[in-house]
Coordinates of C-alpha atoms in Angstrom, one line a residue:
X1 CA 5.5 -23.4 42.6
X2 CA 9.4 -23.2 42.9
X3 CA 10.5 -20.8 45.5
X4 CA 11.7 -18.3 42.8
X5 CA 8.5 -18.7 41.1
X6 CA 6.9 -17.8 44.4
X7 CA 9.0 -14.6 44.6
X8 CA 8.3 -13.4 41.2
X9 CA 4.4 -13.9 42.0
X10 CA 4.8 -11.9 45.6
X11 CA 5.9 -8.8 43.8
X12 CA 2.9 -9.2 41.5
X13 CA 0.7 -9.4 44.5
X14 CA -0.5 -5.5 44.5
X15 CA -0.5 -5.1 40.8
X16 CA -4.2 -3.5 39.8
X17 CA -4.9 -5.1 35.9
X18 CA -4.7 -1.4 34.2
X19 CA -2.9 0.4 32.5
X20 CA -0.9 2.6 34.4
X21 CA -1.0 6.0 32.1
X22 CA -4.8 5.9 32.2
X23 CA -5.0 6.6 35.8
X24 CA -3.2 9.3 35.5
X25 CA -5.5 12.1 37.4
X26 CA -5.5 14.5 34.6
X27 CA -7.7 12.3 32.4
X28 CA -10.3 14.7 30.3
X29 CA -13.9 14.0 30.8
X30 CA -15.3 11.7 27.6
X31 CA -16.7 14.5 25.0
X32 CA -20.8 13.4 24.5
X33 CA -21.2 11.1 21.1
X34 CA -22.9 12.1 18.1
X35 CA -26.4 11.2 17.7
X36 CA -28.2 13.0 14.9
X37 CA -26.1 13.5 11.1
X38 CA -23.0 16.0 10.4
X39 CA -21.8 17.4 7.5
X40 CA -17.8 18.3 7.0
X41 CA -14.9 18.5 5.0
X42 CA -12.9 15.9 6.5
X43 CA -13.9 13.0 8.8
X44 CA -10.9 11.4 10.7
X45 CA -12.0 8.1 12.4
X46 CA -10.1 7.4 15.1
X47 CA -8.8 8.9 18.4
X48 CA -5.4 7.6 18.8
X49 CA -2.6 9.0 17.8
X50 CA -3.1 8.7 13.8
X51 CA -6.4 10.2 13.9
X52 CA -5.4 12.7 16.2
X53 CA -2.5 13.9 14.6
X54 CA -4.0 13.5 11.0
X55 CA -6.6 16.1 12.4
X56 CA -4.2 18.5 13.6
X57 CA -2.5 18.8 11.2
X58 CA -5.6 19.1 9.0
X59 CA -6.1 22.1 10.4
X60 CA -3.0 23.5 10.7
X61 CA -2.5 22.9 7.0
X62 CA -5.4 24.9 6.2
X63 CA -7.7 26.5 9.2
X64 CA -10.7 27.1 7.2
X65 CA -11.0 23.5 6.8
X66 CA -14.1 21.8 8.8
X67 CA -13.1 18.3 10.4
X68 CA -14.9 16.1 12.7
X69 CA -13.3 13.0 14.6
X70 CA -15.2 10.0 16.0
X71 CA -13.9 7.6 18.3
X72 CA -15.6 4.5 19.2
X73 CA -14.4 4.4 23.1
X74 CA -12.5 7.4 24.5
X75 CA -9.1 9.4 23.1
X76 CA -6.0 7.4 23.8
X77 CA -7.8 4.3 25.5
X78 CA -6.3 1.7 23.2
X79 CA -2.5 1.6 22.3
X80 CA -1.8 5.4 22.4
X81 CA -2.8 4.8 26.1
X82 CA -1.1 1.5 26.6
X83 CA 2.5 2.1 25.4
X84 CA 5.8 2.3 26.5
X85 CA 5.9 5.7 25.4
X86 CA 8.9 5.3 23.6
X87 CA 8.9 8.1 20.8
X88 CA 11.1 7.2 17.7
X89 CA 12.5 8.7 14.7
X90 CA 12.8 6.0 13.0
X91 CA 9.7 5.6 10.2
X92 CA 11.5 1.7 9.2
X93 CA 11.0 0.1 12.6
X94 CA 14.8 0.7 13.1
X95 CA 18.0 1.1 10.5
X96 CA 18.3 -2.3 9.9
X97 CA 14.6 -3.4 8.8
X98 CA 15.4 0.2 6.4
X99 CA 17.9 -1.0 5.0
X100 CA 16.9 -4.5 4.2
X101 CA 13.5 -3.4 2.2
X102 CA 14.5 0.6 1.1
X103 CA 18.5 1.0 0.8
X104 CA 17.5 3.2 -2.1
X105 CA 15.1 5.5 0.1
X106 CA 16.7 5.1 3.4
X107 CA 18.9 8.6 3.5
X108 CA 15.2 10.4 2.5
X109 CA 13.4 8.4 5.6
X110 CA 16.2 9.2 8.1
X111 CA 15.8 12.1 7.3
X112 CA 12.0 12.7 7.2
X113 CA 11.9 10.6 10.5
X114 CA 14.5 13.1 12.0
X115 CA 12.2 16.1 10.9
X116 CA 8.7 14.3 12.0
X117 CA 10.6 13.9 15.4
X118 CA 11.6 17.6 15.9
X119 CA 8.0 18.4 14.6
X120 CA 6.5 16.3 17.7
X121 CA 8.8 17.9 19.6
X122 CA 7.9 21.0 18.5
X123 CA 4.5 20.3 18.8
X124 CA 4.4 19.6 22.5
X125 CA 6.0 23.0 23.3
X126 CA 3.8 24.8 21.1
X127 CA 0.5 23.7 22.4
X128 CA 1.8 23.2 26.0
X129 CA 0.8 19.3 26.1
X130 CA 2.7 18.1 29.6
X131 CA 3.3 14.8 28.8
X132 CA 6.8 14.3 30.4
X133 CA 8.5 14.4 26.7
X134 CA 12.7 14.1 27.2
X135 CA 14.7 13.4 24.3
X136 CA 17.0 11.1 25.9
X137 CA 17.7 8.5 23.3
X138 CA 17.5 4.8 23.5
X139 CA 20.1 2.3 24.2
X140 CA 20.0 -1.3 22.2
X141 CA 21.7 -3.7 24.9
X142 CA 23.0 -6.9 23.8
X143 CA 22.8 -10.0 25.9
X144 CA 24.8 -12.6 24.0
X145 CA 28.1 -11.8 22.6
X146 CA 26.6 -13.0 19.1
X147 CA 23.6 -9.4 19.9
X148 CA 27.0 -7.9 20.4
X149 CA 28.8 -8.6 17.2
X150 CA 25.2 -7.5 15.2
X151 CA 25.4 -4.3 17.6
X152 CA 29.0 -4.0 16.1
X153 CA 28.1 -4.3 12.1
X154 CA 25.1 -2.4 12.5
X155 CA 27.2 0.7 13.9
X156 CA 30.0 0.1 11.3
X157 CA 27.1 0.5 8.3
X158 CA 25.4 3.2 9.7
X159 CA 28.9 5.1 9.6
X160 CA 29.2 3.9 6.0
X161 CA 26.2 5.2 4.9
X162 CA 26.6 9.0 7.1
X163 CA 24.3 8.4 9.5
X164 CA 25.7 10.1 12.5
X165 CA 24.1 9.7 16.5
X166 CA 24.9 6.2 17.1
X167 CA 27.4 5.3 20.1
X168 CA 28.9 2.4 20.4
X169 CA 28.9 1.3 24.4
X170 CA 31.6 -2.0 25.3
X171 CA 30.3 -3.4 28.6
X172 CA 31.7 -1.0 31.2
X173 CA 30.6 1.9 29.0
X174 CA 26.9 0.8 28.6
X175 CA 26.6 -0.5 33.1
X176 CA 28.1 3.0 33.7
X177 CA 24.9 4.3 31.8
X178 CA 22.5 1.7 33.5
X179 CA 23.6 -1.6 35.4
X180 CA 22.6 -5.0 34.9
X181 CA 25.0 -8.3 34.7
X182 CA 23.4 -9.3 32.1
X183 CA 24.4 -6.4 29.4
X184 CA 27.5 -6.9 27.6
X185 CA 27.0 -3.8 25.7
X186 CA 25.1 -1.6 23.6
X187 CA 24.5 1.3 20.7
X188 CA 22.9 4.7 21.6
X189 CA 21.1 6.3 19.8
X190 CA 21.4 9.7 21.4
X191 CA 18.5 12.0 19.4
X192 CA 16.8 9.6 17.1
X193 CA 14.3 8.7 20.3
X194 CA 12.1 10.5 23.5
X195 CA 10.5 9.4 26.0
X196 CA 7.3 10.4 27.4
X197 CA 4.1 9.6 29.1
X198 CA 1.8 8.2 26.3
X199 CA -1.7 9.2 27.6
X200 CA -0.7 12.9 28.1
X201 CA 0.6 12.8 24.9
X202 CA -3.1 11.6 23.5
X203 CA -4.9 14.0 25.8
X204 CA -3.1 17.1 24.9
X205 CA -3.4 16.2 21.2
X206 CA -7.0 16.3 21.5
X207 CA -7.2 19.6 23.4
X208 CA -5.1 21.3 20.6
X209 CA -7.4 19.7 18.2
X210 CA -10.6 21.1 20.2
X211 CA -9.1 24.5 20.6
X212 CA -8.3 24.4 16.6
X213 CA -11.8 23.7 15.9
X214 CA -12.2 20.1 15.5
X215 CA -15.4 18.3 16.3
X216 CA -14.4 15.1 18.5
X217 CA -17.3 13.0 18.7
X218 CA -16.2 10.1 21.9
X219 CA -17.6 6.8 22.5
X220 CA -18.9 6.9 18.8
X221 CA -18.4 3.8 16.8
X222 CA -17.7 4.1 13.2
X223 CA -20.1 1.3 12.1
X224 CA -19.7 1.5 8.2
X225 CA -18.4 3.4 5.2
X226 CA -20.2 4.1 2.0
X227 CA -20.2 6.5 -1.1
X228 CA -22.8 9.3 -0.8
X229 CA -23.3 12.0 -4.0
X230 CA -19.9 13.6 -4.1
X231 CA -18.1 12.3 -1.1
X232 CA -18.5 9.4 1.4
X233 CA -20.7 8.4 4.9
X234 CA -20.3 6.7 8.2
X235 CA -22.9 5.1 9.7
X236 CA -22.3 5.4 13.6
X237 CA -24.4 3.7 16.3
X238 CA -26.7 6.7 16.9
X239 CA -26.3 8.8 13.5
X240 CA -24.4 9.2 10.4
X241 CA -21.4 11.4 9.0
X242 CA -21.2 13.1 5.4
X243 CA -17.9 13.9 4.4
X244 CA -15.8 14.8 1.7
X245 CA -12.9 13.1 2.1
X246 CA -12.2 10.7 5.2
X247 CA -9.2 9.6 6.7
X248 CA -9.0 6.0 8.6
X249 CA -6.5 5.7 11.7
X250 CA -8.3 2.7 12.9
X251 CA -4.6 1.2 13.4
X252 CA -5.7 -2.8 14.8
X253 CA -9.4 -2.5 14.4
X254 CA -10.4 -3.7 11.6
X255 CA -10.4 -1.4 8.9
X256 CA -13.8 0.2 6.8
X257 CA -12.2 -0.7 3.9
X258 CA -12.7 -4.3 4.0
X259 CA -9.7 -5.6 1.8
X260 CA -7.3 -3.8 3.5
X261 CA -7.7 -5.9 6.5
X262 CA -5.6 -9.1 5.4
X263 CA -2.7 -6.8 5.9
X264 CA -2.4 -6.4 9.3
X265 CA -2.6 -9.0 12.4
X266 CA -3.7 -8.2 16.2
X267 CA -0.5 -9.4 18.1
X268 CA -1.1 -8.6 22.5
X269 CA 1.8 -7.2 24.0
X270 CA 2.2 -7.1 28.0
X271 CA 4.1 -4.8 30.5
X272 CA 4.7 -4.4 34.2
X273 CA 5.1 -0.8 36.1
X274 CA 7.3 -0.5 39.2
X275 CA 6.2 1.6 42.3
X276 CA 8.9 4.4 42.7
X277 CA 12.5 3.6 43.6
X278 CA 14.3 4.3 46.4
X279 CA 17.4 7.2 46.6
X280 CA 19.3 3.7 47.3
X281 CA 17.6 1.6 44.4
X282 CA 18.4 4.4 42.1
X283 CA 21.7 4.6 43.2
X284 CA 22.1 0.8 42.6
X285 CA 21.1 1.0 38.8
X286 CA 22.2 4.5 37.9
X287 CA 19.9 5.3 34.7
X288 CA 21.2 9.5 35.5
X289 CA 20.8 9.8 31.6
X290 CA 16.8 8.7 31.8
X291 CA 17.0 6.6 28.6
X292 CA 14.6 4.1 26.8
X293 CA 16.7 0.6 26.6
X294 CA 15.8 -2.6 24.7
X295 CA 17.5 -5.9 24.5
X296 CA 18.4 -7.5 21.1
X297 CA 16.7 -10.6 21.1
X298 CA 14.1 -11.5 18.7
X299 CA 12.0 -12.2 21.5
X300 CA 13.0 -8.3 23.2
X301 CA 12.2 -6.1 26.7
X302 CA 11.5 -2.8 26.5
X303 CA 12.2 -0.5 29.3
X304 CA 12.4 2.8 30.8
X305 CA 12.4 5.0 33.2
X306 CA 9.5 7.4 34.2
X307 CA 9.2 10.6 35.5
X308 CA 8.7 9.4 39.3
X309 CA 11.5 7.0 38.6
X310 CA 8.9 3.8 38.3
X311 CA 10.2 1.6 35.9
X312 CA 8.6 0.0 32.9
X313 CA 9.1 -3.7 31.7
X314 CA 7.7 -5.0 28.7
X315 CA 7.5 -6.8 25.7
X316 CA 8.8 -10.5 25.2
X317 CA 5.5 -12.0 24.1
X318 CA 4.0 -11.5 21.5
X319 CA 0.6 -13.2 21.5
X320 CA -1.6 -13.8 18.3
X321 CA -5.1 -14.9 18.6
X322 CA -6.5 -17.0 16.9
X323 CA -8.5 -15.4 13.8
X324 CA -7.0 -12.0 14.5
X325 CA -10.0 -11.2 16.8
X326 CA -9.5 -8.0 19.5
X327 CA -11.0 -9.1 22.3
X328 CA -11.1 -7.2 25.8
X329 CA -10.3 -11.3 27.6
X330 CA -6.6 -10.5 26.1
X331 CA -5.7 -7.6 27.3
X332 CA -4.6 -9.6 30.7
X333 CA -2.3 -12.9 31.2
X334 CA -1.1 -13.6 34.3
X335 CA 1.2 -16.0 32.7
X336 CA 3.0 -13.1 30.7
X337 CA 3.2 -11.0 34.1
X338 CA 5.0 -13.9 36.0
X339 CA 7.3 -14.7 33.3
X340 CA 8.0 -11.0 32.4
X341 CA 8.2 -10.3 36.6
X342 CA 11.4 -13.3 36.5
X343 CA 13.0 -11.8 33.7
X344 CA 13.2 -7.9 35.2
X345 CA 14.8 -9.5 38.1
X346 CA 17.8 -11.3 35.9
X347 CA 18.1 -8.1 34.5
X348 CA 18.1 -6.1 38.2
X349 CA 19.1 -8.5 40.5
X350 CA 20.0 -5.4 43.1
X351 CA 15.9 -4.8 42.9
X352 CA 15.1 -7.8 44.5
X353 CA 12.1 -6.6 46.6
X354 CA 10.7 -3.9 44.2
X355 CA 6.8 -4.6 43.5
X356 CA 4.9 -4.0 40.6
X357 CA 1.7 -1.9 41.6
X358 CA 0.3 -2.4 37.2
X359 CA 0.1 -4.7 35.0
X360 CA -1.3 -4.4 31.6
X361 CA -1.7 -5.8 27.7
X362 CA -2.7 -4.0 24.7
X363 CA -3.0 -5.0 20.7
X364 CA -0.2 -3.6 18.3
X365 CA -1.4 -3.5 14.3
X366 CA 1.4 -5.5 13.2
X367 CA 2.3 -6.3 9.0
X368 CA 4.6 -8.5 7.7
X369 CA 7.1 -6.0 6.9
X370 CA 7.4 -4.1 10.6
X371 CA 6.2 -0.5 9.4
X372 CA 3.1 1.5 8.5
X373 CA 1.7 1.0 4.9
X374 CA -0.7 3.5 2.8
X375 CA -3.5 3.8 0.1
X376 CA -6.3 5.0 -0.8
X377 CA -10.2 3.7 -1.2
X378 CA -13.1 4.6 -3.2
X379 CA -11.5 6.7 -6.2
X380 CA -8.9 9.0 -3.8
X381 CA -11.8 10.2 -1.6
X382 CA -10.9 7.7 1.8
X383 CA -7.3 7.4 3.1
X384 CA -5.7 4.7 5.3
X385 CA -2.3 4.4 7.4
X386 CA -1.9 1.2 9.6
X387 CA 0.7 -1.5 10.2
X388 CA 3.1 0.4 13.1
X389 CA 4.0 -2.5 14.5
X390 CA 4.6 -0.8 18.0
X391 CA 6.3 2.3 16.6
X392 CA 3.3 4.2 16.4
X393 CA 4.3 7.2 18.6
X394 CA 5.9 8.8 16.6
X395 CA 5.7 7.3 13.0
X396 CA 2.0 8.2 13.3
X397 CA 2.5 11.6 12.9
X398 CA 4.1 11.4 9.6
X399 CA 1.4 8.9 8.7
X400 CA -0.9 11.8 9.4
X401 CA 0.5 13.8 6.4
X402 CA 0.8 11.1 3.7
X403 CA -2.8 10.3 4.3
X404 CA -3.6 13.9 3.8
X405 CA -1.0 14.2 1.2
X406 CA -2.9 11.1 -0.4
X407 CA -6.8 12.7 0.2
X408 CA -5.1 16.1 -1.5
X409 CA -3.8 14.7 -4.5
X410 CA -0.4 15.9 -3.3
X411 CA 2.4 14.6 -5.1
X412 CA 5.2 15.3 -2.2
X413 CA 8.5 13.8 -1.5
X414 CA 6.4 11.6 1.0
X415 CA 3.9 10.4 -1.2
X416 CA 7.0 9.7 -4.0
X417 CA 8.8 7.2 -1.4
X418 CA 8.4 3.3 -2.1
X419 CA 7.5 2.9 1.1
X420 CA 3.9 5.0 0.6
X421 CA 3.7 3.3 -3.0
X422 CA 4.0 -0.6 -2.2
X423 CA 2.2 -2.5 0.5
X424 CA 3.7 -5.4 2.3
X425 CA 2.7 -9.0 1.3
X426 CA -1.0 -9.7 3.2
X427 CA -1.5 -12.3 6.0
X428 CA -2.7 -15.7 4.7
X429 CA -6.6 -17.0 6.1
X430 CA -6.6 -19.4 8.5
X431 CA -5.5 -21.7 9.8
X432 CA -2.7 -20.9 7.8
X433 CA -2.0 -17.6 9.4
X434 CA -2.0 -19.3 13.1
X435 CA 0.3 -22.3 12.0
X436 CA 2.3 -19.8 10.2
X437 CA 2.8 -17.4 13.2
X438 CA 3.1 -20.0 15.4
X439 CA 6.1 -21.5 13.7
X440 CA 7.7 -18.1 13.5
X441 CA 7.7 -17.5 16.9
X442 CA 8.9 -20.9 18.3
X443 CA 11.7 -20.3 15.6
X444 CA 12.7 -16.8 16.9
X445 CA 12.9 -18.4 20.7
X446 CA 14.8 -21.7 18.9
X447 CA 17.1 -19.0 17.1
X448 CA 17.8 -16.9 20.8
X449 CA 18.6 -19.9 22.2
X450 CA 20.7 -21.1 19.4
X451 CA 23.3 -17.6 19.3
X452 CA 21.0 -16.3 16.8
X453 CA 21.4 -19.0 14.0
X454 CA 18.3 -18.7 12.6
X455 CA 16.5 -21.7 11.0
X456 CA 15.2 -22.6 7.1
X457 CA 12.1 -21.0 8.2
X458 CA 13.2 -18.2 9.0
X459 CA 15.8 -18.1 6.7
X460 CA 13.1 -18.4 4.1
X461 CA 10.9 -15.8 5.8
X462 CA 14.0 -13.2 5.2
X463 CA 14.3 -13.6 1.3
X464 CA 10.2 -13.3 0.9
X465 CA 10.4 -10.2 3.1
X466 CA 8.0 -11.6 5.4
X467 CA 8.1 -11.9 9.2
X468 CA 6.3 -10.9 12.5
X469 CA 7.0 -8.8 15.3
X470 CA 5.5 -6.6 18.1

């Protein structure tokens, strides 16, 4: 192993293979699972943050409303306990992606997104869930000059089109905010995106939805869904659940409703955690303002800063496996860490020394068009949201209300957005899928490496509206 090599592994050395928000000491005991049958109004399944939100605001919506959540491990294990905890506004996966698939609708998202924000926001005060939440905004950093000049057009359109918030940062502006060599500059967005601690998040959710009413049901595996007299029935490991209507935020597992499943893929996403910084290392990178940052490469970092002024590094890889399978051997690769440890350190070079103490993967529900999708199943009774694509934080919460929208044959301005009415194009089977995938992503690193000239693949890829992303 080269010498850097060897460095890169040496701050790796004490780095326990968990995720660092679910050893956080004010993890909630698991609730007991259901044996035995129940009988409600509305079964959510799933305790991440769609489920949990869609039951919240279930209730909140209408108190005398009986709901009952199952989750097959325990709230928040998965992704809403594995993030970066970066909250956005945004419901398009960011302006651009909006305006390339709903120019028409994009002033109405923006501005749903801005509201579902303040909701969350509002939410967190309201039930007193201490999850570190700081509306700091989130700095896009460019890296090549050509990152630069899209930074540049993108923040000329947006003023176009009214949409206020964004700052334009040259290079001194954007290393007075954080410093790193490598950033040439950047555009803030100054309210559109919090941060916070994403487990807390999940765990206060589900104490407002306990002290609401709601019957959470933990390490209760929804096995399988069919019709039953006037509503619907899960089948879990150790009983069964009547319900009305049912609402599915099973995200990247696959789904109950068996022909949705084509339209998402598993991709693994990785991240590192810092031990705490120094007065001096602090002092070295600045970061006063606490945002979220992420690089504009189509192979990106993520990172921020936490409450205890650790720092978080992720993203980069973005691993598919083979036949979409979610499997607990992926959720660690060494490789990933090494190659993600090198890159922090071209990024902080005034760190060298800092150690990681985690290090951690997750699966992101990704579809081909970067956002969440809708529907419904079996004649309006079961609704679905999946398809974040790693901007579940906050998007889930407005996923929430369309699927309840959707299961009370609500015609809102939600529900009336092409966005909710169209799905994206479904994956191929395989092996088409892997070679597909495959090709994409050695054409995004050809197309970084190339000043972002992207290739006929990919150029192809952009008129069908397809592509793939974590």
């Amino acid at each position: 192993m080269a010498p850097a090599a060897m460095t890169f592994a040496s701050s790796l050395s004490d780095a326990q293979p968990v995720p660092f928000w679910l050893e956080d000491p004010g993890k909630p005991a698991a609730l007991p699972a259901l044996t035995g049958d129940e009988r409600t109004d509305l079964l959510v399944v799933g305790g991440g943050y769609s489920g949990l939100w869609t039951a919240l605001l279930a209730k909140e919506r209408d108190p005398r409303r009986d709901v009952v959540l199952v989750e097959g491990r325990e709230v928040g294990w998965a992704a809403s306990g594995r993030n970066g905890g970066f909250c956005a506004a945004s419901l398009t996966h960011g302006l651009a992606n909006g305006l390339a698939r709903w120019p028409d609708d994009l002033a109405r998202l923006e501005e749903l997104g801005a509201r579902n924000l303040d909701a969350i926001e509002a939410a967190v005060a309201r039930y007193g869930i201490d999850c570190d939440f700081e509306r700091t905004g989130e700095i896009d950093v460019a890296t090549e000059p050509y990152q630069l000049d899209e930074l540049r057009a993108l923040h000329e359109e947006a003023g176009r089109l009214g949409f206020g918030g964004l700052e334009l940062l040259d290079r001194d502006a954007v290393c007075a905010e954080v410093d790193s060599p490598t950033f040439l500059g950047g555009l803030w967005d100054r309210q559109g995106v919090a941060m916070l601690h994403p487990a807390r998040l999940a765990w206060g959710l589900k104490r407002a939805c306990l002290d609401l009413g709601v019957r959470i049901y933990e390490n209760t595996r929804a096995l399988d869904l069919s019709p039953a007299g006037a509503g619907m029935a899960v089948r879990t490991s150790y009983g069964r659940v009547f319900a009305r209507r049912i609402a599915l935020g099973t995200n990247v597992f696959p789904s109950l409703v068996k022909r949705i499943r084509p339209y998402t893929v598993p991709v693994y996403d990785y991240a590192l955690m810092t031990e705490p910084l120094s007065p001096a290392q602090r002092e070295a990178i600045g970061w006063r303002n606490r945002q979220g940052l992420g690089d504009s490469a189509n192979q990106f970092h993520y990172f921020r800063i936490t409450a205890d002024d650790r720092i978080l590094w992720g993203g980069y890889d973005a691993v598919y496996p083979y036949g979409g399978k979610v499997t607990a051997e992926m959720d660690h690769r060494p490789e990933t860490y090494l190659k993600l440890a090198g890159q922090f350190f071209a990024c902080f070079p005034q760190l060298e020394g800092l150690r990681f103490t985690h290090a951690w993967g997750g699966a992101i529900d990704t579809c081909s068009r970067f956002s969440a999708f809708f529907g419904t199943a079996h004649g309006g009774k079961v609704a679905y949201a999946a398809g974040y694509t790693g901007l579940g934080v906050g998007a889930t919460r407005f996923g929430g209300d369309v699927m309840l929208d959707l299961l009370d044959g609500e015609r809102t301005e939600r529900t009336e957005l092409a966005m909710v009415r169209k799905k994206p194009l479904p994956f191929p089977p395989e092996p088409v899928a892997w070679a597909g995938i495959g090709l994409t992503k050695w054409s995004l690193a050809r197309a970084d490496a190339r000043g972002g000239r992207r290739n006929l693949w990919l150029r192809t890829m952009d008129r069908l509206g397809l592509g793939f992303d974590s």
